[in-house]
Amino acid sequence: MLGVHFAVSADQERLLLAAVDEGGVGELLEEIEEGWADAGLSVSTDKAWDAIQRCLGDGTLDPDGGAYPLSHAVLGGRHMHEDCYVVYVSANEVRDVAGELQRVDKVWLRRRFDAIDDPEYRGAQDDGDFEYTWENFVDVRGFFERAAEAGRAVVFTAT
């Protein structure tokens, strides 16, 4: 599954939250993705989102694993779809996540990466896999900083 974060506008956020109650999140999200034009307010993590979640959480893909706010960088937050990952993080939570991500350095992330002990993790878990994870993490960190500065909520999708 490929992961993408979007910093949604207030109008998009309102429509998404309403769509959850009506069961139409998938169609609305597709429209948002197809029409995306906000430079710097989205970031693709390819398959690295998996390792990033595990490093920032409890080593698993459990959305409730790990401590807030780092746990909300990928899978923590409000789940909006039953069949795939569509995870919403409010603008207030985005500010918390952005602040905490700034404290994560390469040594800390490597220690967490090396501690992944979940047989469901499909990565090679070698130096190349870590560098791929680190590069994508740096992109996510910058993305959350921009989203926080813009006062936007974030939606993470993995399809």
Short mmCIF file of N, CA and C in Angstrom, two decimals:
data_model
loop_
_atom_site.label_atom_id
_atom_site.label_comp_id
_atom_site.label_asym_id
_atom_site.label_seq_id
_atom_site.Cartn_x
_atom_site.Cartn_y
_atom_site.Cartn_z
N MET A 1 0.84 -1.18 0.00
CA MET A 1 0.00 0.00 0.00
C MET A 1 0.89 1.25 0.00
N LEU A 2 0.48 2.22 -0.79
CA LEU A 2 1.20 3.47 -0.88
C LEU A 2 0.51 4.53 -0.03
N GLY A 3 1.30 5.29 0.73
CA GLY A 3 0.74 6.27 1.65
C GLY A 3 0.92 7.70 1.17
N VAL A 4 -0.09 8.51 1.45
CA VAL A 4 -0.06 9.94 1.12
C VAL A 4 -0.74 10.71 2.25
N HIS A 5 -0.11 11.82 2.65
CA HIS A 5 -0.72 12.76 3.60
C HIS A 5 -1.20 13.98 2.82
N PHE A 6 -2.37 14.51 3.18
CA PHE A 6 -2.92 15.73 2.60
C PHE A 6 -3.24 16.70 3.73
N ALA A 7 -2.84 17.95 3.58
CA ALA A 7 -3.26 19.01 4.51
C ALA A 7 -4.49 19.65 3.88
N VAL A 8 -5.65 19.31 4.40
CA VAL A 8 -6.91 19.72 3.77
C VAL A 8 -7.33 21.11 4.19
N SER A 9 -8.01 21.80 3.29
CA SER A 9 -8.56 23.12 3.59
C SER A 9 -9.73 22.97 4.55
N ALA A 10 -10.17 24.07 5.11
CA ALA A 10 -11.31 24.05 6.03
C ALA A 10 -12.56 23.53 5.33
N ASP A 11 -12.76 23.92 4.07
CA ASP A 11 -13.92 23.43 3.33
C ASP A 11 -13.83 21.92 3.09
N GLN A 12 -12.64 21.44 2.70
CA GLN A 12 -12.46 20.01 2.48
C GLN A 12 -12.65 19.24 3.79
N GLU A 13 -12.15 19.79 4.87
CA GLU A 13 -12.29 19.15 6.18
C GLU A 13 -13.77 19.03 6.55
N ARG A 14 -14.51 20.09 6.38
CA ARG A 14 -15.94 20.09 6.70
C ARG A 14 -16.67 19.03 5.87
N LEU A 15 -16.37 18.98 4.56
CA LEU A 15 -17.01 17.99 3.68
C LEU A 15 -16.64 16.56 4.07
N LEU A 16 -15.37 16.34 4.41
CA LEU A 16 -14.94 14.99 4.82
C LEU A 16 -15.63 14.54 6.11
N LEU A 17 -15.69 15.43 7.08
CA LEU A 17 -16.34 15.06 8.34
C LEU A 17 -17.82 14.78 8.14
N ALA A 18 -18.47 15.53 7.27
CA ALA A 18 -19.88 15.26 6.96
C ALA A 18 -20.03 13.96 6.20
N ALA A 19 -19.08 13.66 5.32
CA ALA A 19 -19.15 12.45 4.50
C ALA A 19 -19.00 11.19 5.35
N VAL A 20 -18.28 11.28 6.47
CA VAL A 20 -18.13 10.12 7.35
C VAL A 20 -19.50 9.67 7.83
N ASP A 21 -20.31 10.62 8.23
CA ASP A 21 -21.64 10.31 8.75
C ASP A 21 -22.55 9.75 7.66
N GLU A 22 -22.29 10.13 6.41
CA GLU A 22 -23.12 9.69 5.30
C GLU A 22 -22.52 8.50 4.54
N GLY A 23 -21.30 8.09 4.91
CA GLY A 23 -20.66 6.95 4.26
C GLY A 23 -20.08 7.25 2.89
N GLY A 24 -19.84 8.51 2.56
CA GLY A 24 -19.33 8.87 1.24
C GLY A 24 -17.90 9.36 1.22
N VAL A 25 -17.09 8.96 2.19
CA VAL A 25 -15.72 9.44 2.27
C VAL A 25 -14.90 9.03 1.06
N GLY A 26 -15.06 7.80 0.59
CA GLY A 26 -14.27 7.31 -0.53
C GLY A 26 -14.39 8.16 -1.77
N GLU A 27 -15.61 8.50 -2.14
CA GLU A 27 -15.84 9.29 -3.35
C GLU A 27 -15.29 10.70 -3.18
N LEU A 28 -15.50 11.30 -2.03
CA LEU A 28 -15.02 12.66 -1.78
C LEU A 28 -13.50 12.69 -1.76
N LEU A 29 -12.89 11.71 -1.14
CA LEU A 29 -11.43 11.65 -1.08
C LEU A 29 -10.84 11.51 -2.48
N GLU A 30 -11.49 10.71 -3.30
CA GLU A 30 -11.04 10.55 -4.69
C GLU A 30 -11.06 11.89 -5.42
N GLU A 31 -12.10 12.67 -5.22
CA GLU A 31 -12.20 14.00 -5.82
C GLU A 31 -11.07 14.91 -5.33
N ILE A 32 -10.82 14.87 -4.03
CA ILE A 32 -9.76 15.70 -3.44
C ILE A 32 -8.41 15.31 -4.03
N GLU A 33 -8.13 14.01 -4.09
CA GLU A 33 -6.84 13.54 -4.61
C GLU A 33 -6.65 13.91 -6.07
N GLU A 34 -7.69 13.74 -6.88
CA GLU A 34 -7.59 14.03 -8.31
C GLU A 34 -7.40 15.52 -8.58
N GLY A 35 -7.99 16.36 -7.75
CA GLY A 35 -7.91 17.79 -7.98
C GLY A 35 -6.86 18.49 -7.14
N TRP A 36 -5.95 17.74 -6.52
CA TRP A 36 -4.99 18.32 -5.59
C TRP A 36 -4.04 19.27 -6.30
N ALA A 37 -3.94 20.49 -5.80
CA ALA A 37 -3.06 21.48 -6.42
C ALA A 37 -2.27 22.28 -5.40
N ASP A 38 -2.39 21.95 -4.12
CA ASP A 38 -1.72 22.72 -3.08
C ASP A 38 -0.28 22.25 -2.90
N ALA A 39 0.64 22.93 -3.58
CA ALA A 39 2.05 22.57 -3.52
C ALA A 39 2.56 22.61 -2.08
N GLY A 40 3.26 21.58 -1.68
CA GLY A 40 3.82 21.52 -0.35
C GLY A 40 2.86 21.07 0.72
N LEU A 41 1.57 20.94 0.37
CA LEU A 41 0.59 20.56 1.38
C LEU A 41 0.11 19.13 1.17
N SER A 42 0.97 18.34 0.56
CA SER A 42 0.77 16.89 0.50
C SER A 42 2.16 16.26 0.45
N VAL A 43 2.23 15.02 0.87
CA VAL A 43 3.50 14.31 0.81
C VAL A 43 3.20 12.82 0.65
N SER A 44 3.92 12.21 -0.29
CA SER A 44 3.82 10.77 -0.49
C SER A 44 4.94 10.10 0.28
N THR A 45 4.59 9.03 0.96
CA THR A 45 5.60 8.26 1.69
C THR A 45 5.78 6.88 1.09
N ASP A 46 5.19 6.67 -0.10
CA ASP A 46 5.33 5.38 -0.77
C ASP A 46 5.00 4.28 0.25
N LYS A 47 5.89 3.34 0.46
CA LYS A 47 5.65 2.27 1.43
C LYS A 47 6.31 2.53 2.78
N ALA A 48 7.05 3.63 2.89
CA ALA A 48 7.77 3.93 4.13
C ALA A 48 6.85 4.28 5.28
N TRP A 49 5.58 4.62 4.99
CA TRP A 49 4.64 4.96 6.06
C TRP A 49 4.56 3.83 7.08
N ASP A 50 4.69 2.60 6.62
CA ASP A 50 4.59 1.44 7.50
C ASP A 50 5.68 1.50 8.57
N ALA A 51 6.93 1.64 8.15
CA ALA A 51 8.04 1.69 9.10
C ALA A 51 7.96 2.96 9.96
N ILE A 52 7.56 4.07 9.36
CA ILE A 52 7.44 5.32 10.13
C ILE A 52 6.42 5.14 11.26
N GLN A 53 5.27 4.54 10.94
CA GLN A 53 4.25 4.29 11.97
C GLN A 53 4.82 3.41 13.08
N ARG A 54 5.51 2.36 12.69
CA ARG A 54 6.05 1.44 13.68
C ARG A 54 7.08 2.13 14.57
N CYS A 55 7.92 2.98 13.98
CA CYS A 55 8.94 3.70 14.75
C CYS A 55 8.34 4.72 15.70
N LEU A 56 7.32 5.42 15.26
CA LEU A 56 6.72 6.46 16.08
C LEU A 56 5.66 5.93 17.04
N GLY A 57 5.21 4.70 16.80
CA GLY A 57 4.22 4.07 17.65
C GLY A 57 4.85 3.04 18.56
N ASP A 58 4.21 1.89 18.63
CA ASP A 58 4.69 0.85 19.54
C ASP A 58 5.34 -0.32 18.81
N GLY A 59 5.77 -0.10 17.56
CA GLY A 59 6.43 -1.15 16.79
C GLY A 59 5.47 -1.93 15.91
N THR A 60 4.17 -1.60 16.00
CA THR A 60 3.15 -2.29 15.21
C THR A 60 2.39 -1.28 14.37
N LEU A 61 1.39 -1.76 13.66
CA LEU A 61 0.50 -0.87 12.92
C LEU A 61 -0.78 -0.57 13.70
N ASP A 62 -0.77 -0.83 14.98
CA ASP A 62 -1.92 -0.54 15.83
C ASP A 62 -2.10 0.97 15.91
N PRO A 63 -3.24 1.50 15.43
CA PRO A 63 -3.45 2.95 15.47
C PRO A 63 -3.45 3.53 16.88
N ASP A 64 -3.73 2.69 17.87
CA ASP A 64 -3.75 3.13 19.26
C ASP A 64 -2.42 2.86 19.96
N GLY A 65 -1.45 2.28 19.22
CA GLY A 65 -0.16 1.97 19.82
C GLY A 65 0.75 3.18 19.86
N GLY A 66 1.45 3.34 20.95
CA GLY A 66 2.37 4.46 21.06
C GLY A 66 1.74 5.64 21.77
N ALA A 67 2.55 6.66 22.00
CA ALA A 67 2.11 7.82 22.76
C ALA A 67 1.80 9.00 21.83
N TYR A 68 0.75 9.71 22.20
CA TYR A 68 0.39 10.94 21.51
C TYR A 68 1.45 11.98 21.84
N PRO A 69 1.85 12.82 20.94
CA PRO A 69 1.34 13.06 19.61
C PRO A 69 2.04 12.31 18.48
N LEU A 70 3.20 11.66 18.77
CA LEU A 70 3.91 10.96 17.68
C LEU A 70 3.04 9.88 17.03
N SER A 71 2.20 9.25 17.82
CA SER A 71 1.34 8.19 17.29
C SER A 71 0.38 8.69 16.21
N HIS A 72 0.16 10.00 16.16
CA HIS A 72 -0.79 10.57 15.21
C HIS A 72 -0.15 11.05 13.91
N ALA A 73 1.12 10.76 13.71
CA ALA A 73 1.79 11.18 12.48
C ALA A 73 1.35 10.35 11.28
N VAL A 74 0.90 9.12 11.51
CA VAL A 74 0.47 8.26 10.39
C VAL A 74 -0.92 7.67 10.67
N LEU A 75 -1.01 6.69 11.55
CA LEU A 75 -2.28 5.96 11.71
C LEU A 75 -3.12 6.37 12.92
N GLY A 76 -2.55 7.15 13.82
CA GLY A 76 -3.34 7.61 14.96
C GLY A 76 -4.28 8.71 14.51
N GLY A 77 -5.42 8.79 15.10
CA GLY A 77 -6.41 9.80 14.71
C GLY A 77 -7.75 9.13 14.46
N ARG A 78 -8.63 9.87 13.81
CA ARG A 78 -9.98 9.37 13.54
C ARG A 78 -9.99 8.60 12.22
N HIS A 79 -10.35 7.33 12.28
CA HIS A 79 -10.42 6.50 11.08
C HIS A 79 -11.76 6.74 10.40
N MET A 80 -11.69 7.05 9.10
CA MET A 80 -12.87 7.50 8.38
C MET A 80 -13.39 6.50 7.34
N HIS A 81 -12.74 5.36 7.22
CA HIS A 81 -13.15 4.39 6.20
C HIS A 81 -12.92 2.99 6.74
N GLU A 82 -13.79 2.07 6.40
CA GLU A 82 -13.68 0.71 6.92
C GLU A 82 -12.77 -0.20 6.10
N ASP A 83 -12.61 0.08 4.81
CA ASP A 83 -11.90 -0.84 3.92
C ASP A 83 -10.45 -0.46 3.64
N CYS A 84 -10.04 0.75 3.98
CA CYS A 84 -8.66 1.17 3.76
C CYS A 84 -8.32 2.24 4.78
N TYR A 85 -7.05 2.61 4.83
CA TYR A 85 -6.65 3.65 5.77
C TYR A 85 -7.02 5.03 5.24
N VAL A 86 -7.89 5.70 5.93
CA VAL A 86 -8.20 7.11 5.73
C VAL A 86 -8.28 7.66 7.15
N VAL A 87 -7.23 8.38 7.56
CA VAL A 87 -7.11 8.79 8.95
C VAL A 87 -7.05 10.32 9.03
N TYR A 88 -7.91 10.87 9.86
CA TYR A 88 -8.05 12.32 10.03
C TYR A 88 -7.38 12.77 11.33
N VAL A 89 -6.62 13.87 11.23
CA VAL A 89 -5.99 14.50 12.39
C VAL A 89 -6.37 15.97 12.35
N SER A 90 -6.97 16.47 13.42
CA SER A 90 -7.44 17.86 13.46
C SER A 90 -6.27 18.85 13.41
N ALA A 91 -6.56 20.10 13.09
CA ALA A 91 -5.53 21.14 13.01
C ALA A 91 -4.81 21.31 14.36
N ASN A 92 -5.53 21.21 15.45
CA ASN A 92 -4.89 21.31 16.77
C ASN A 92 -3.93 20.15 17.00
N GLU A 93 -4.35 18.95 16.61
CA GLU A 93 -3.47 17.79 16.74
C GLU A 93 -2.28 17.91 15.81
N VAL A 94 -2.49 18.45 14.61
CA VAL A 94 -1.39 18.64 13.66
C VAL A 94 -0.30 19.51 14.29
N ARG A 95 -0.66 20.56 14.99
CA ARG A 95 0.34 21.42 15.66
C ARG A 95 1.12 20.61 16.69
N ASP A 96 0.42 19.76 17.46
CA ASP A 96 1.11 18.93 18.45
C ASP A 96 2.07 17.95 17.78
N VAL A 97 1.60 17.30 16.72
CA VAL A 97 2.44 16.33 16.00
C VAL A 97 3.66 17.03 15.42
N ALA A 98 3.44 18.17 14.76
CA ALA A 98 4.55 18.91 14.14
C ALA A 98 5.62 19.26 15.17
N GLY A 99 5.20 19.73 16.32
CA GLY A 99 6.16 20.09 17.36
C GLY A 99 6.98 18.91 17.84
N GLU A 100 6.31 17.79 18.03
CA GLU A 100 7.01 16.60 18.53
C GLU A 100 7.91 15.98 17.47
N LEU A 101 7.50 16.01 16.21
CA LEU A 101 8.34 15.45 15.14
C LEU A 101 9.66 16.19 15.02
N GLN A 102 9.67 17.48 15.37
CA GLN A 102 10.91 18.27 15.31
C GLN A 102 11.96 17.75 16.29
N ARG A 103 11.53 17.04 17.31
CA ARG A 103 12.45 16.52 18.32
C ARG A 103 13.08 15.18 17.92
N VAL A 104 12.53 14.55 16.90
CA VAL A 104 13.02 13.23 16.48
C VAL A 104 14.26 13.41 15.62
N ASP A 105 15.35 12.79 16.04
CA ASP A 105 16.57 12.83 15.24
C ASP A 105 16.86 11.44 14.65
N LYS A 106 17.86 11.39 13.81
CA LYS A 106 18.17 10.16 13.08
C LYS A 106 18.58 9.02 14.02
N VAL A 107 19.33 9.35 15.06
CA VAL A 107 19.76 8.32 16.01
C VAL A 107 18.55 7.72 16.73
N TRP A 108 17.62 8.56 17.19
CA TRP A 108 16.43 8.08 17.88
C TRP A 108 15.59 7.20 16.95
N LEU A 109 15.38 7.67 15.72
CA LEU A 109 14.56 6.90 14.78
C LEU A 109 15.24 5.57 14.46
N ARG A 110 16.56 5.56 14.29
CA ARG A 110 17.27 4.31 13.99
C ARG A 110 17.12 3.32 15.13
N ARG A 111 17.20 3.80 16.35
CA ARG A 111 17.03 2.92 17.51
C ARG A 111 15.64 2.28 17.49
N ARG A 112 14.62 3.09 17.19
CA ARG A 112 13.24 2.57 17.11
C ARG A 112 13.09 1.62 15.93
N PHE A 113 13.71 1.94 14.81
CA PHE A 113 13.65 1.10 13.61
C PHE A 113 14.27 -0.27 13.90
N ASP A 114 15.44 -0.26 14.53
CA ASP A 114 16.12 -1.52 14.84
C ASP A 114 15.35 -2.37 15.84
N ALA A 115 14.48 -1.74 16.62
CA ALA A 115 13.70 -2.46 17.63
C ALA A 115 12.40 -3.06 17.08
N ILE A 116 12.08 -2.79 15.82
CA ILE A 116 10.85 -3.37 15.25
C ILE A 116 10.98 -4.89 15.30
N ASP A 117 10.04 -5.52 15.96
CA ASP A 117 10.07 -6.96 16.14
C ASP A 117 8.68 -7.54 15.85
N ASP A 118 8.17 -7.19 14.69
CA ASP A 118 6.84 -7.63 14.29
C ASP A 118 7.00 -8.47 13.02
N PRO A 119 6.63 -9.75 13.06
CA PRO A 119 6.78 -10.60 11.87
C PRO A 119 5.96 -10.11 10.67
N GLU A 120 5.01 -9.22 10.91
CA GLU A 120 4.20 -8.70 9.81
C GLU A 120 4.89 -7.56 9.06
N TYR A 121 6.02 -7.06 9.60
CA TYR A 121 6.75 -6.01 8.90
C TYR A 121 7.42 -6.62 7.68
N ARG A 122 7.14 -6.06 6.51
CA ARG A 122 7.61 -6.64 5.24
C ARG A 122 8.90 -6.02 4.71
N GLY A 123 9.41 -4.99 5.38
CA GLY A 123 10.63 -4.35 4.91
C GLY A 123 11.86 -5.20 5.19
N ALA A 124 12.95 -4.87 4.53
CA ALA A 124 14.21 -5.62 4.69
C ALA A 124 14.82 -5.40 6.07
N GLN A 125 14.51 -4.29 6.69
CA GLN A 125 15.02 -3.90 8.00
C GLN A 125 16.55 -3.90 8.03
N ASP A 126 17.14 -3.40 6.94
CA ASP A 126 18.58 -3.25 6.84
C ASP A 126 18.92 -1.77 6.69
N ASP A 127 20.18 -1.45 6.41
CA ASP A 127 20.60 -0.05 6.30
C ASP A 127 19.85 0.68 5.18
N GLY A 128 19.67 0.03 4.05
CA GLY A 128 18.96 0.65 2.93
C GLY A 128 17.51 0.94 3.28
N ASP A 129 16.87 0.02 3.96
CA ASP A 129 15.48 0.20 4.39
C ASP A 129 15.39 1.35 5.39
N PHE A 130 16.36 1.45 6.29
CA PHE A 130 16.33 2.55 7.24
C PHE A 130 16.52 3.89 6.54
N GLU A 131 17.46 3.99 5.62
CA GLU A 131 17.69 5.26 4.92
C GLU A 131 16.44 5.69 4.15
N TYR A 132 15.76 4.74 3.54
CA TYR A 132 14.49 5.00 2.84
C TYR A 132 13.45 5.53 3.83
N THR A 133 13.38 4.90 4.99
CA THR A 133 12.45 5.32 6.04
C THR A 133 12.81 6.72 6.54
N TRP A 134 14.10 6.97 6.80
CA TRP A 134 14.54 8.27 7.30
C TRP A 134 14.22 9.38 6.30
N GLU A 135 14.53 9.17 5.02
CA GLU A 135 14.26 10.19 4.00
C GLU A 135 12.78 10.52 3.94
N ASN A 136 11.94 9.51 4.00
CA ASN A 136 10.50 9.75 3.98
C ASN A 136 10.02 10.40 5.28
N PHE A 137 10.63 10.02 6.39
CA PHE A 137 10.29 10.65 7.67
C PHE A 137 10.58 12.15 7.62
N VAL A 138 11.75 12.51 7.09
CA VAL A 138 12.12 13.93 6.99
C VAL A 138 11.08 14.68 6.16
N ASP A 139 10.61 14.06 5.08
CA ASP A 139 9.56 14.67 4.25
C ASP A 139 8.27 14.85 5.05
N VAL A 140 7.90 13.84 5.83
CA VAL A 140 6.68 13.92 6.65
C VAL A 140 6.82 15.01 7.71
N ARG A 141 7.99 15.09 8.31
CA ARG A 141 8.23 16.12 9.33
C ARG A 141 8.06 17.52 8.74
N GLY A 142 8.64 17.75 7.57
CA GLY A 142 8.49 19.04 6.91
C GLY A 142 7.05 19.31 6.51
N PHE A 143 6.37 18.28 6.04
CA PHE A 143 4.96 18.41 5.67
C PHE A 143 4.11 18.85 6.88
N PHE A 144 4.30 18.18 8.04
CA PHE A 144 3.51 18.54 9.22
C PHE A 144 3.81 19.97 9.67
N GLU A 145 5.05 20.39 9.51
CA GLU A 145 5.40 21.78 9.86
C GLU A 145 4.63 22.75 8.97
N ARG A 146 4.59 22.48 7.67
CA ARG A 146 3.86 23.35 6.73
C ARG A 146 2.35 23.32 7.01
N ALA A 147 1.82 22.13 7.29
CA ALA A 147 0.39 22.00 7.58
C ALA A 147 0.04 22.77 8.86
N ALA A 148 0.89 22.68 9.87
CA ALA A 148 0.65 23.40 11.13
C ALA A 148 0.69 24.91 10.89
N GLU A 149 1.67 25.36 10.13
CA GLU A 149 1.77 26.80 9.83
C GLU A 149 0.54 27.30 9.07
N ALA A 150 -0.03 26.44 8.24
CA ALA A 150 -1.22 26.81 7.45
C ALA A 150 -2.51 26.62 8.25
N GLY A 151 -2.41 26.05 9.46
CA GLY A 151 -3.59 25.83 10.29
C GLY A 151 -4.54 24.79 9.72
N ARG A 152 -3.97 23.78 9.04
CA ARG A 152 -4.81 22.78 8.38
C ARG A 152 -4.85 21.45 9.12
N ALA A 153 -5.96 20.76 8.94
CA ALA A 153 -6.07 19.37 9.38
C ALA A 153 -5.36 18.50 8.35
N VAL A 154 -5.06 17.28 8.72
CA VAL A 154 -4.35 16.34 7.84
C VAL A 154 -5.17 15.07 7.69
N VAL A 155 -5.15 14.54 6.48
CA VAL A 155 -5.74 13.24 6.21
C VAL A 155 -4.64 12.37 5.62
N PHE A 156 -4.45 11.19 6.19
CA PHE A 156 -3.51 10.21 5.67
C PHE A 156 -4.31 9.12 4.98
N THR A 157 -3.86 8.72 3.79
CA THR A 157 -4.49 7.62 3.09
C THR A 157 -3.44 6.59 2.69
N ALA A 158 -3.82 5.34 2.69
CA ALA A 158 -2.96 4.27 2.18
C ALA A 158 -3.83 3.34 1.37
N THR A 159 -3.48 3.25 0.10
CA THR A 159 -4.25 2.40 -0.82
C THR A 159 -3.33 1.48 -1.58
#
